[in-house]
Amino acid sequence: MIKAENIVKTFEENEVLKGITCEFHAGKTNLIIGRSGAGKTVLLKILVGLFPPTSGKIWYDDVDYFSLDKKQLRAIRAQVGMLFQGSALFDSLTVEQNIRFPLDMFSKMTAKEKLSRVNECLERVGLTGKNKSFPSEVSGGQQKRVGIARAIVLKPKYLFCDEPNSGLDPKTAILIDELIHDITVENNITTVINTHDMNSVMEIGDNIVLLHEGEVVWRGNKDSVLRSENETMENFVFASPFLQKIRESALAK
Amino acid sequence: MMLGSALGRPENWRMYYKETTRQMTDIGIGSLVIVILISVFIGAVTAIQFAYQLNGTLVPRYYIGYIVRDSTIIELAPTIICLVLAGKVGSNMASEIGGMRQKEHIDAMEIMGVNTAAYLIRPKIVAALVVIPMLVAIGAFLSIMGGYLSTVPTNIMSDAEYVQGVRSFFLSKNVVMMFVKAFTFSFLLTSISCYQGYYVKGGSVELGQASTNAVVFSDILILLADYLIAIVLT
């Protein structure tokens, strides 16, 4: 479990997060949603430790993340995987080398064991045989899968995904969502996803936090979205007439 | 602060070693052609210029060899080669690291627990400290050869005169000075370039500026360091 406790983040005069408190549970896909500029990415970067908060605490289970020394921090980070919006794959390395990078850096496995683990991850994300391709030689959806494979290669306890569906067609986006959800459940990972994709909200939103202007304005899950009477939530999720119709027909049933 | 982090304990010595050897190849082999060209021409031009200056004076001709040797070893080889490498290697380092920052590669490594300052910067500095002095030594030798090629086959002076000049008044202290300069300039150009790339913010315009700043600041500090070393060691 990861817990954010009264997180405030200020950039110069601009207060981006205004006392965020929320919990993200193990074995569930936890979604941070909100409009552009709501503070989702800043919150995710604080959760993952890339930014320190101006005030407040982040708990990884019982550990206060920002009070750790370098050695303890390294130990925690070995349990963290992250999928970036742009995948952040190393261009000059092959798919196999990208996935193997964390193993090369941190594990004491033999070359054979590493290859076996890489192939296991590639198989899990449906990219068997793509070992020798370079990131530029695979599609955007496949790059995301490679990113997922790299994020899970060290068997993380915590997985963070920043807009995993951005730039993908709806079908591929659903496949990526399902993949992340399945991996989360199979391995009891605490997964935190930053998204504004409505399919993700309705498909894999086990625990949803809605941010608006740096504050949490709604909490729930995919089942409670349809019945939410929160105005900000309604304006965000059912912004288009098409989605409003879907909501009305779903409620009518 | 960046250099402090860059000296942190490596997560995996083998990975650092591999990266250092890769950088040595990039800097060394990648810069060899330009170093050869520059060095030969520096020596050739220096010899011809001094032959012209000394023409009609009472200074013996063989002094041309001596002047080419010492000016090359003391000043031209380390300074000009490092100024050129600041442009070639320094801008490349700033762009490479800056590009990694912008594409979130550095963030990805940080999250994995990699000390990015150490992994990305230390191998470059170590590689430069090993390889650039070698390039400077090769450059000094080729420069002296360039002086020979521009004066002996063109009958400006004889083979014996040039060799006599090159062998006259030799002070090993000058070679030490060449290496002191080469080490200092290597450290300056890599650390400044890595700093510019590592802390780049914004987009492609800022990356271009970082790359330019890497070259400009490296050049200025190399020239300043050159002056200070000259004062201290002469």
Coordinates of C-alpha atoms in Angstrom, one line a residue:
Chain A
M1 CA 0.0 0.0 0.0
I2 CA 1.1 3.6 -0.7
K3 CA -0.3 6.5 1.2
A4 CA -0.1 10.2 0.5
E5 CA -0.6 12.3 3.6
N6 CA -1.5 15.9 3.3
I7 CA 0.8 16.5 0.3
V8 CA 1.4 20.1 -0.6
K9 CA 3.6 21.1 -3.6
T10 CA 4.5 24.6 -4.5
F11 CA 6.5 25.8 -7.5
E12 CA 7.6 29.3 -6.7
E13 CA 4.3 31.1 -6.0
N14 CA 2.1 28.5 -7.6
E15 CA 0.5 25.9 -5.3
V16 CA 0.0 22.9 -7.5
L17 CA -1.1 20.4 -4.8
K18 CA -3.1 21.6 -1.9
G19 CA -3.0 19.0 0.8
I20 CA -3.6 15.7 -1.0
T21 CA -4.4 12.7 1.2
C22 CA -5.2 9.4 -0.5
E23 CA -4.4 5.7 -0.3
F24 CA -3.4 3.2 -3.1
H25 CA -4.0 -0.4 -2.4
A26 CA -2.0 -3.6 -3.2
G27 CA -3.4 -5.9 -5.9
K28 CA -5.6 -3.1 -7.3
T29 CA -5.2 -0.7 -10.2
N30 CA -5.4 2.7 -8.5
L31 CA -6.2 5.5 -10.9
I32 CA -5.4 9.2 -10.4
I33 CA -7.7 11.1 -12.8
G34 CA -8.3 14.7 -13.6
R35 CA -8.2 17.3 -16.3
S36 CA -5.0 18.6 -17.7
G37 CA -3.3 20.9 -15.1
A38 CA -5.1 19.2 -12.2
G39 CA -1.7 18.1 -10.7
K40 CA -1.8 14.4 -11.6
T41 CA 1.7 14.2 -13.0
V42 CA 3.2 16.2 -10.1
L43 CA 1.4 13.9 -7.6
L44 CA 2.7 10.8 -9.4
K45 CA 6.3 12.2 -9.5
I46 CA 6.1 12.9 -5.8
L47 CA 4.7 9.4 -5.1
V48 CA 7.6 7.9 -7.1
G49 CA 10.1 10.1 -5.4
L50 CA 11.2 12.2 -8.3
F51 CA 10.1 15.5 -6.6
P52 CA 10.1 16.0 -2.9
P53 CA 6.8 17.5 -1.6
T54 CA 6.8 21.0 -0.1
S55 CA 5.1 19.4 2.9
G56 CA 3.4 16.2 3.7
K57 CA 4.5 12.5 3.8
I58 CA 4.5 9.5 1.4
W59 CA 4.2 6.1 3.0
Y60 CA 5.3 2.9 1.3
D61 CA 3.6 0.5 3.6
D62 CA 5.0 1.5 6.9
V63 CA 8.0 3.4 5.6
D64 CA 8.1 7.2 5.4
Y65 CA 9.7 7.5 1.9
F66 CA 11.2 11.0 2.2
S67 CA 12.9 10.2 5.5
L68 CA 15.0 7.4 4.1
D69 CA 18.8 7.6 3.8
K70 CA 20.4 6.7 0.4
K71 CA 20.9 3.1 1.2
Q72 CA 17.3 2.6 2.3
L73 CA 16.0 4.6 -0.7
R74 CA 17.9 2.3 -3.0
A75 CA 16.3 -0.7 -1.4
I76 CA 12.8 0.8 -1.9
R77 CA 13.5 1.8 -5.4
A78 CA 14.5 -1.7 -6.3
Q79 CA 10.9 -2.6 -5.6
V80 CA 9.5 0.2 -7.9
G81 CA 8.8 -0.1 -11.6
M82 CA 7.5 2.7 -13.7
L83 CA 6.0 3.0 -17.2
F84 CA 6.5 6.5 -18.7
Q85 CA 4.2 8.3 -21.0
G86 CA 6.8 8.3 -23.7
S87 CA 8.0 4.8 -22.6
A88 CA 11.5 6.3 -21.9
L89 CA 13.2 3.3 -23.6
F90 CA 16.9 3.8 -24.3
D91 CA 17.1 4.3 -28.0
S92 CA 20.6 2.9 -28.5
L93 CA 19.7 -0.4 -26.8
T94 CA 17.7 -3.3 -28.2
V95 CA 14.4 -4.4 -26.6
E96 CA 16.3 -7.2 -24.8
Q97 CA 19.0 -4.8 -23.5
N98 CA 16.4 -2.3 -22.4
I99 CA 14.5 -4.9 -20.4
R100 CA 17.8 -6.4 -19.1
F101 CA 19.2 -3.0 -18.0
P102 CA 17.8 -3.2 -14.4
L103 CA 18.9 -6.8 -14.1
D104 CA 22.4 -5.9 -15.3
M105 CA 22.5 -3.0 -12.8
F106 CA 21.1 -4.7 -9.7
S107 CA 20.9 -8.4 -9.9
K108 CA 23.5 -11.1 -9.5
M109 CA 21.9 -13.4 -12.0
T110 CA 24.0 -15.2 -14.6
A111 CA 23.7 -14.1 -18.3
K112 CA 21.5 -17.2 -18.9
E113 CA 19.2 -16.4 -16.0
K114 CA 18.9 -12.8 -17.2
L115 CA 18.0 -13.9 -20.7
S116 CA 15.4 -16.3 -19.3
R117 CA 13.8 -13.6 -17.2
V118 CA 13.8 -11.2 -20.1
N119 CA 12.1 -13.8 -22.3
E120 CA 9.6 -14.5 -19.5
C121 CA 8.7 -10.8 -19.4
L122 CA 8.5 -10.5 -23.2
E123 CA 6.2 -13.4 -23.3
R124 CA 4.1 -11.9 -20.5
V125 CA 3.6 -8.7 -22.5
G126 CA 3.1 -10.6 -25.8
L127 CA 6.3 -9.6 -27.5
T128 CA 8.1 -13.0 -27.8
G129 CA 10.9 -12.9 -30.3
K130 CA 11.3 -9.1 -30.4
N131 CA 14.6 -9.3 -28.4
K132 CA 16.8 -7.9 -31.1
S133 CA 14.5 -5.1 -32.3
F134 CA 15.4 -1.5 -31.5
P135 CA 12.7 0.8 -29.9
S136 CA 12.4 2.7 -33.1
E137 CA 11.6 -0.5 -35.0
V138 CA 8.5 -1.4 -32.9
S139 CA 5.1 0.4 -32.8
G140 CA 4.0 2.8 -30.1
G141 CA 1.9 0.1 -28.4
Q142 CA 4.8 -2.3 -28.5
Q143 CA 7.0 0.3 -27.0
K144 CA 4.6 0.6 -24.1
R145 CA 4.7 -3.1 -23.7
V146 CA 8.5 -3.1 -23.6
G147 CA 8.2 -0.3 -21.0
I148 CA 5.9 -2.6 -18.9
A149 CA 8.3 -5.5 -19.4
R150 CA 11.2 -3.4 -18.2
A151 CA 9.1 -2.1 -15.2
I152 CA 8.2 -5.6 -14.0
V153 CA 11.5 -7.4 -14.7
L154 CA 12.7 -6.9 -11.1
K155 CA 9.3 -8.2 -9.8
P156 CA 8.4 -4.8 -8.3
K157 CA 6.0 -4.4 -5.4
Y158 CA 4.9 -1.0 -6.6
L159 CA 4.2 0.0 -10.2
F160 CA 3.6 3.5 -11.5
C161 CA 2.2 4.3 -15.0
D162 CA 2.1 7.8 -16.4
E163 CA -0.6 8.1 -19.0
P164 CA -0.1 4.5 -20.3
N165 CA -2.6 5.0 -23.1
S166 CA -1.6 8.3 -24.5
G167 CA -1.1 8.2 -28.3
L168 CA -2.5 4.7 -28.6
D169 CA -5.6 3.6 -30.6
P170 CA -8.6 2.5 -28.5
K171 CA -8.0 -1.3 -29.1
T172 CA -4.3 -1.1 -28.2
A173 CA -5.2 1.1 -25.2
I174 CA -7.6 -1.5 -23.9
L175 CA -4.9 -4.2 -24.3
I176 CA -2.4 -2.2 -22.4
D177 CA -5.0 -1.5 -19.6
E178 CA -5.8 -5.2 -19.4
L179 CA -2.2 -6.2 -19.3
I180 CA -1.4 -3.7 -16.5
H181 CA -4.5 -4.9 -14.6
D182 CA -3.7 -8.6 -15.0
I183 CA -0.1 -8.1 -13.9
T184 CA -1.2 -6.1 -10.9
V185 CA -3.6 -8.8 -9.7
E186 CA -1.3 -11.8 -10.5
N187 CA 1.6 -10.3 -8.5
N188 CA -0.4 -8.3 -5.9
I189 CA 1.4 -5.1 -7.0
T190 CA 0.3 -1.7 -5.8
T191 CA -0.3 0.0 -9.1
V192 CA -0.9 3.7 -9.5
I193 CA -1.9 4.9 -12.9
N194 CA -2.2 8.5 -13.9
T195 CA -4.7 8.9 -16.7
H196 CA -7.5 10.8 -18.3
D197 CA -8.6 8.0 -20.5
M198 CA -12.3 7.2 -19.8
N199 CA -12.0 3.6 -21.0
S200 CA -9.3 3.0 -18.3
V201 CA -11.6 4.6 -15.7
M202 CA -14.5 2.3 -16.6
E203 CA -12.5 -0.9 -17.3
I204 CA -9.8 -1.1 -14.6
G205 CA -10.6 1.6 -12.0
D206 CA -10.5 -0.5 -8.8
N207 CA -9.7 2.6 -6.8
I208 CA -10.1 6.1 -8.3
V209 CA -9.0 9.5 -7.1
L210 CA -10.2 12.6 -8.9
L211 CA -8.0 15.6 -8.7
H212 CA -9.3 19.1 -9.5
E213 CA -7.1 22.2 -9.1
G214 CA -4.7 20.4 -6.8
E215 CA -7.3 18.9 -4.5
V216 CA -9.0 15.5 -4.2
V217 CA -12.6 16.1 -5.0
W218 CA -13.9 12.6 -5.4
R219 CA -12.9 9.0 -4.5
G220 CA -14.5 5.8 -5.6
N221 CA -14.2 3.0 -8.1
K222 CA -15.5 2.1 -11.6
D223 CA -18.8 0.9 -10.3
S224 CA -19.5 4.1 -8.4
V225 CA -18.6 6.4 -11.3
L226 CA -21.9 6.1 -13.1
R227 CA -23.9 6.9 -9.9
S228 CA -21.6 9.8 -8.8
E229 CA -23.5 13.0 -8.1
N230 CA -20.3 15.0 -7.8
E231 CA -20.5 17.8 -10.3
T232 CA -16.7 17.9 -11.0
M233 CA -16.8 14.2 -11.6
E234 CA -19.8 14.4 -13.9
N235 CA -18.2 17.3 -15.9
F236 CA -15.0 15.4 -16.2
V237 CA -16.1 11.9 -17.0
F238 CA -19.3 12.6 -18.9
A239 CA -18.0 15.7 -20.7
S240 CA -19.4 14.7 -24.1
P241 CA -23.1 14.2 -25.1
F242 CA -22.2 10.7 -26.3
L243 CA -20.9 9.7 -22.9
Q244 CA -23.9 11.3 -21.2
K245 CA -26.2 9.1 -23.3
I246 CA -24.2 6.0 -22.3
R247 CA -24.5 7.0 -18.7
E248 CA -28.3 7.5 -19.0
S249 CA -28.8 4.2 -20.7
A250 CA -26.7 2.4 -18.1
L251 CA -28.6 4.0 -15.3
A252 CA -31.9 3.2 -17.0
K253 CA -31.0 -0.5 -16.9
Chain B
M1 CA 27.1 18.8 -6.1
M2 CA 26.9 17.0 -9.4
L3 CA 30.6 15.9 -9.1
G4 CA 29.9 14.8 -5.5
S5 CA 27.1 12.5 -6.7
A6 CA 29.3 11.4 -9.6
L7 CA 31.8 10.1 -7.2
G8 CA 29.2 7.9 -5.4
R9 CA 29.6 4.2 -5.0
P10 CA 28.7 2.4 -8.3
E11 CA 25.8 0.0 -8.2
N12 CA 27.6 -2.4 -10.4
W13 CA 31.3 -2.1 -11.3
R14 CA 30.9 -4.1 -14.4
M15 CA 28.3 -1.8 -15.9
Y16 CA 30.5 1.2 -15.1
Y17 CA 33.5 -0.5 -16.6
K18 CA 31.6 -1.3 -19.8
E19 CA 30.3 2.3 -20.1
T20 CA 33.8 3.7 -19.5
T21 CA 35.3 1.6 -22.2
R22 CA 32.5 2.6 -24.6
Q23 CA 33.3 6.2 -23.8
M24 CA 37.0 5.7 -24.4
T25 CA 36.3 4.2 -27.8
D26 CA 33.9 7.1 -28.6
I27 CA 36.3 9.8 -27.5
G28 CA 39.5 8.1 -28.6
I29 CA 38.8 6.4 -31.9
G30 CA 36.0 8.9 -32.7
S31 CA 38.4 11.9 -32.4
L32 CA 41.5 10.3 -33.9
V33 CA 41.0 11.6 -37.5
I34 CA 40.4 15.2 -36.5
V35 CA 43.3 15.1 -34.1
I36 CA 45.6 13.7 -36.8
L37 CA 44.6 16.4 -39.3
I38 CA 44.8 19.3 -36.9
S39 CA 48.2 18.1 -35.5
V40 CA 49.9 17.6 -38.8
F41 CA 48.7 21.0 -40.1
I42 CA 49.7 22.8 -36.8
G43 CA 53.2 21.5 -37.1
A44 CA 53.4 22.2 -40.8
V45 CA 52.2 25.8 -40.5
T46 CA 54.3 26.5 -37.4
A47 CA 57.4 25.3 -39.2
I48 CA 56.7 27.3 -42.4
Q49 CA 55.9 30.4 -40.4
F50 CA 59.1 30.3 -38.4
A51 CA 61.1 29.5 -41.5
Y52 CA 59.7 32.7 -42.9
Q53 CA 60.3 34.7 -39.7
L54 CA 63.8 33.5 -39.4
N55 CA 64.7 33.9 -43.0
G56 CA 67.7 36.3 -43.4
T57 CA 68.4 36.4 -39.7
L58 CA 71.5 35.0 -37.9
V59 CA 69.4 32.4 -36.1
P60 CA 70.5 28.9 -37.3
R61 CA 67.9 27.0 -39.4
Y62 CA 67.9 24.0 -37.1
Y63 CA 66.1 26.2 -34.5
I64 CA 63.0 25.7 -36.5
G65 CA 62.8 22.1 -35.4
Y66 CA 63.4 23.1 -31.8
I67 CA 60.7 25.8 -31.9
V68 CA 58.2 23.5 -33.6
R69 CA 58.9 20.8 -31.0
D70 CA 58.6 23.0 -27.9
S71 CA 55.7 25.2 -29.1
T72 CA 53.8 22.0 -30.0
I73 CA 54.5 20.2 -26.7
I74 CA 54.1 23.2 -24.4
E75 CA 51.1 24.9 -26.0
L76 CA 49.7 24.0 -29.3
A77 CA 49.0 20.3 -28.9
P78 CA 47.3 20.3 -25.6
T79 CA 45.4 23.6 -26.0
I80 CA 44.3 23.4 -29.6
I81 CA 43.4 19.8 -29.5
C82 CA 41.4 20.3 -26.3
L83 CA 39.7 23.4 -27.7
V84 CA 38.7 21.3 -30.7
L85 CA 37.6 18.4 -28.5
A86 CA 35.5 20.8 -26.5
G87 CA 33.6 21.4 -29.7
K88 CA 33.4 17.8 -30.8
V89 CA 33.3 15.7 -27.6
G90 CA 31.9 18.3 -25.2
S91 CA 28.9 19.3 -27.4
N92 CA 28.2 15.6 -28.0
M93 CA 28.2 14.9 -24.2
A94 CA 25.9 17.8 -23.5
S95 CA 23.5 16.8 -26.2
E96 CA 23.6 13.1 -25.2
I97 CA 22.9 13.7 -21.5
G98 CA 20.5 16.5 -22.2
G99 CA 18.5 14.4 -24.6
M100 CA 18.3 11.6 -22.0
R101 CA 17.0 14.2 -19.5
Q102 CA 14.3 15.4 -21.9
K103 CA 13.2 11.9 -23.0
E104 CA 12.9 10.9 -19.3
H105 CA 15.7 8.3 -19.6
I106 CA 17.4 9.9 -16.5
D107 CA 14.1 9.8 -14.6
A108 CA 13.7 6.2 -15.6
M109 CA 17.1 5.3 -14.3
E110 CA 16.6 7.3 -11.1
I111 CA 13.4 5.4 -10.3
M112 CA 15.3 2.1 -10.9
G113 CA 17.7 3.3 -8.2
V114 CA 20.6 4.2 -10.4
N115 CA 22.8 7.0 -9.3
T116 CA 22.5 8.8 -12.7
A117 CA 25.2 11.4 -12.0
A118 CA 27.7 8.6 -11.3
Y119 CA 26.6 6.3 -14.1
L120 CA 26.3 8.9 -16.8
I121 CA 29.1 11.4 -15.8
R122 CA 31.9 9.5 -14.2
P123 CA 32.6 7.1 -17.1
K124 CA 32.8 10.1 -19.4
I125 CA 35.3 12.0 -17.1
V126 CA 37.4 8.9 -16.5
A127 CA 37.5 8.0 -20.2
A128 CA 38.4 11.6 -21.1
L129 CA 41.2 11.7 -18.5
V130 CA 42.7 8.5 -19.9
V131 CA 42.2 9.1 -23.6
I132 CA 42.6 12.8 -24.2
P133 CA 46.2 13.0 -22.9
M134 CA 46.9 10.1 -25.2
L135 CA 45.4 12.0 -28.1
V136 CA 47.5 15.0 -27.1
A137 CA 50.7 13.0 -27.0
I138 CA 49.9 11.5 -30.4
G139 CA 49.0 15.0 -31.6
A140 CA 52.4 16.4 -30.4
F141 CA 54.3 13.7 -32.2
L142 CA 52.3 14.2 -35.4
S143 CA 52.7 17.9 -35.2
I144 CA 56.5 17.5 -35.1
M145 CA 56.2 15.2 -38.1
G146 CA 54.0 17.8 -39.8
G147 CA 56.8 20.3 -39.3
Y148 CA 59.3 17.9 -40.9
L149 CA 57.0 17.2 -43.9
S150 CA 56.4 20.9 -44.6
T151 CA 60.1 21.9 -44.5
V152 CA 62.3 19.0 -45.5
P153 CA 60.7 17.8 -48.8
T154 CA 60.3 21.4 -49.8
N155 CA 64.0 22.2 -49.3
I156 CA 63.4 24.9 -46.7
M157 CA 65.8 23.0 -44.5
S158 CA 67.6 19.7 -44.6
D159 CA 66.7 16.5 -42.9
A160 CA 69.7 16.7 -40.6
E161 CA 69.0 20.3 -39.6
Y162 CA 65.4 19.5 -38.6
V163 CA 66.3 16.4 -36.7
Q164 CA 69.1 18.3 -34.9
G165 CA 66.6 21.0 -34.0
V166 CA 64.1 18.5 -32.6
R167 CA 66.9 16.9 -30.5
S168 CA 68.3 20.2 -29.1
F169 CA 67.6 21.8 -25.7
F170 CA 65.1 19.1 -24.7
L171 CA 63.5 19.6 -21.3
S172 CA 61.4 16.7 -19.9
K173 CA 59.6 19.3 -17.8
N174 CA 57.9 20.5 -20.9
V175 CA 56.4 17.0 -21.5
V176 CA 55.1 17.0 -17.9
M177 CA 53.6 20.4 -18.6
M178 CA 51.9 19.1 -21.7
F179 CA 50.3 16.2 -19.6
V180 CA 49.3 18.6 -16.8
K181 CA 47.5 20.7 -19.3
A182 CA 45.9 17.7 -21.1
F183 CA 44.6 16.3 -17.8
T184 CA 43.3 19.7 -16.6
F185 CA 41.6 20.5 -19.9
S186 CA 40.1 17.0 -20.2
F187 CA 38.5 17.3 -16.8
L188 CA 37.2 20.8 -17.5
L189 CA 35.7 20.1 -20.9
T190 CA 33.9 16.9 -19.7
S191 CA 32.6 18.1 -16.4
I192 CA 31.4 21.4 -17.9
S193 CA 29.7 19.6 -20.8
C194 CA 28.1 17.0 -18.6
Y195 CA 26.9 19.7 -16.2
Q196 CA 25.2 21.6 -19.1
G197 CA 23.5 18.5 -20.3
Y198 CA 22.5 17.0 -17.0
Y199 CA 20.7 20.1 -15.8
V200 CA 19.1 21.1 -19.1
K201 CA 15.4 22.1 -18.9
G202 CA 12.9 22.8 -21.6
G203 CA 12.9 21.6 -25.2
S204 CA 15.1 21.4 -28.3
V205 CA 16.0 25.1 -28.2
E206 CA 17.3 24.8 -24.6
L207 CA 19.2 21.6 -25.6
G208 CA 20.9 23.5 -28.4
Q209 CA 21.8 26.3 -25.9
A210 CA 23.2 23.8 -23.5
S211 CA 25.3 22.3 -26.2
T212 CA 26.6 25.7 -27.2
N213 CA 27.2 26.7 -23.6
A214 CA 29.2 23.5 -23.1
V215 CA 31.6 24.5 -25.9
V216 CA 31.8 28.2 -25.0
F217 CA 32.3 27.7 -21.2
S218 CA 34.8 24.9 -21.8
D219 CA 36.8 27.0 -24.2
I220 CA 36.9 30.0 -21.9
L221 CA 38.0 27.9 -18.9
I222 CA 40.5 25.9 -20.9
L223 CA 42.2 29.2 -22.0
L224 CA 42.1 30.5 -18.4
A225 CA 43.5 27.3 -17.1
D226 CA 46.2 27.4 -19.8
Y227 CA 47.2 30.8 -18.6
L228 CA 47.3 29.8 -15.0
I229 CA 49.3 26.6 -15.7
A230 CA 51.8 28.6 -17.8
I231 CA 52.3 31.0 -14.9
V232 CA 52.7 28.2 -12.3
L233 CA 54.9 25.8 -14.3
T234 CA 57.2 28.2 -16.2

